[in-house]
Coordinates of C-alpha atoms in Angstrom, one line a residue:
M23 CA 0.0 0.0 0.2
M24 CA 1.4 3.3 -1.2
M25 CA 1.0 5.9 1.7
P26 CA 1.6 9.7 1.8
I27 CA 5.4 9.3 2.8
H28 CA 6.2 7.9 -0.4
A29 CA 4.8 10.1 -2.3
N30 CA 5.8 13.8 -4.0
H31 CA 4.2 16.9 -3.9
Y32 CA 2.1 16.0 -6.3
G33 CA 0.8 13.0 -4.8
S34 CA 2.1 10.4 -6.8
V35 CA 4.7 8.2 -5.6
H36 CA 8.0 8.9 -6.1
G37 CA 10.0 6.6 -9.0
G38 CA 12.8 6.4 -6.5
T39 CA 11.1 4.5 -4.0
I40 CA 9.2 2.4 -7.1
V41 CA 13.0 1.8 -8.2
K42 CA 13.8 0.5 -4.5
L43 CA 11.2 -1.9 -4.4
V44 CA 11.8 -3.2 -7.8
D45 CA 15.9 -3.6 -6.6
E46 CA 14.7 -5.5 -3.6
A47 CA 12.2 -8.2 -5.6
A48 CA 15.5 -8.8 -7.6
F49 CA 17.5 -9.2 -4.9
V50 CA 14.9 -11.8 -3.3
T51 CA 14.3 -13.4 -6.3
A52 CA 18.2 -13.6 -7.4
T53 CA 19.3 -14.5 -3.8
K54 CA 16.6 -17.5 -3.7
H55 CA 18.1 -18.6 -7.0
A56 CA 21.8 -18.5 -5.8
R57 CA 21.5 -19.1 -2.6
K58 CA 24.4 -16.9 -2.5
N59 CA 24.9 -13.0 -1.5
V60 CA 24.2 -11.0 -4.3
V61 CA 24.4 -7.2 -5.5
M62 CA 22.9 -5.5 -8.2
A63 CA 25.2 -4.7 -11.0
S64 CA 22.9 -2.5 -13.5
M65 CA 19.4 -2.3 -14.2
D66 CA 18.7 -1.9 -17.2
H67 CA 15.4 -0.4 -19.6
M68 CA 13.6 0.8 -16.5
V69 CA 10.4 2.0 -18.0
F70 CA 7.4 4.2 -16.1
E71 CA 4.1 3.7 -18.3
H72 CA 1.8 4.8 -15.7
P73 CA 1.8 6.8 -12.5
V74 CA 1.4 5.1 -8.8
N75 CA -0.8 7.2 -6.4
I76 CA -1.5 7.1 -2.5
G77 CA -3.7 4.2 -1.7
D78 CA -2.9 2.0 -4.5
M79 CA -1.8 -1.3 -3.7
L80 CA 1.9 -2.1 -5.7
N81 CA 2.5 -5.8 -6.8
I82 CA 6.0 -6.2 -8.0
R83 CA 6.5 -9.6 -9.5
A84 CA 10.0 -10.7 -10.3
R85 CA 11.6 -14.1 -12.1
I86 CA 15.0 -15.2 -13.5
S87 CA 14.8 -14.5 -17.2
Y88 CA 18.6 -15.4 -17.8
V89 CA 21.9 -17.0 -15.9
G90 CA 25.3 -16.3 -16.8
R91 CA 28.4 -18.1 -15.2
T92 CA 28.1 -15.3 -12.6
S93 CA 25.5 -13.2 -13.1
M94 CA 21.6 -13.4 -13.5
E95 CA 19.2 -11.3 -15.3
V96 CA 15.7 -10.2 -13.4
E97 CA 13.0 -9.5 -15.3
V98 CA 10.5 -7.3 -12.9
K99 CA 7.0 -6.2 -13.7
I100 CA 5.3 -3.7 -11.6
E101 CA 1.3 -3.3 -11.5
A102 CA -0.7 -0.9 -9.4
E103 CA -4.0 -1.9 -7.8
K104 CA -6.6 1.1 -7.9
L105 CA -8.4 -0.3 -4.9
K106 CA -11.3 2.8 -5.1
L107 CA -11.6 2.1 -9.1
G108 CA -11.5 -2.2 -8.8
K109 CA -9.2 -2.3 -11.6
T110 CA -5.2 -3.1 -12.3
V111 CA -2.9 -0.8 -14.1
K112 CA 0.9 -2.0 -15.4
V113 CA 3.1 0.6 -14.2
G114 CA 6.4 -0.3 -15.5
S115 CA 9.2 -3.2 -16.3
A116 CA 12.8 -3.1 -15.5
H117 CA 15.5 -5.6 -16.2
L118 CA 18.3 -6.2 -13.2
T119 CA 22.1 -7.9 -13.2
M120 CA 22.2 -9.6 -10.1
V121 CA 25.6 -10.9 -9.4
A122 CA 26.4 -13.9 -7.2
L123 CA 29.2 -13.2 -4.2
D124 CA 31.1 -15.8 -2.5
E125 CA 32.3 -15.1 1.2
K126 CA 35.1 -13.5 0.0
G127 CA 32.8 -10.6 -1.8
R128 CA 34.2 -12.0 -5.1
P129 CA 32.2 -12.9 -7.7
T130 CA 31.1 -16.6 -8.1
R131 CA 29.0 -19.4 -9.7
V132 CA 25.4 -19.5 -10.2
P133 CA 23.2 -22.7 -10.9
R134 CA 21.6 -22.8 -14.0
I135 CA 18.1 -22.4 -14.6
I136 CA 15.7 -24.8 -17.0
L137 CA 13.9 -23.3 -19.4
R138 CA 10.7 -25.3 -19.7
T139 CA 8.6 -23.6 -22.4
E140 CA 9.3 -21.5 -25.8
A141 CA 8.5 -18.0 -24.0
D142 CA 11.1 -18.7 -21.0
R143 CA 13.6 -19.7 -23.7
L144 CA 13.1 -16.6 -25.9
K145 CA 13.0 -14.6 -22.6
S146 CA 16.4 -15.9 -22.0
R147 CA 17.7 -15.4 -25.9
V148 CA 16.4 -11.3 -25.6
A149 CA 18.0 -11.4 -22.0
L150 CA 21.0 -12.5 -23.5
A151 CA 20.9 -10.1 -26.2
R152 CA 20.5 -7.4 -23.6
R153 CA 23.4 -8.4 -22.2
K154 CA 26.1 -8.7 -24.7
D155 CA 24.3 -4.8 -25.5
R156 CA 25.0 -3.9 -22.2
L157 CA 28.5 -5.4 -22.2
S158 CA 29.3 -3.8 -25.6
K159 CA 28.6 -0.4 -23.7
R160 CA 31.1 -1.0 -21.2
Y161 CA 34.0 -1.5 -23.0
A162 CA 33.3 0.5 -25.6
G163 CA 34.5 3.7 -22.9

């Protein structure tokens, strides 16, 4: 439930508040998968499609879309339930790269994921393309 403490002077929830919740959802999802400490390495394509207002119930869903050697991409989808209107609207989405760490704080291997459906395989291929694009920009300077 979004409260006045989460809002800006317009009465809508701060984008930063939503980003923090997205980060927390990705952290929990990646930790459950890796069973290790994880940190966020990057956030790609954070898109806000609809404002969130005081009194809205936020629904944040996160899932692993790709697993590399030490990193995972977590896809996060955000919806707001407009309680007084009885409807749910898509608020936005994001893709976060989370890296698993060993006890010394160094990147460490993570378990693979099982891609059960064609939709899962497609999401993984698209995530791999995002990873390649992100790395090419990182090394380009």
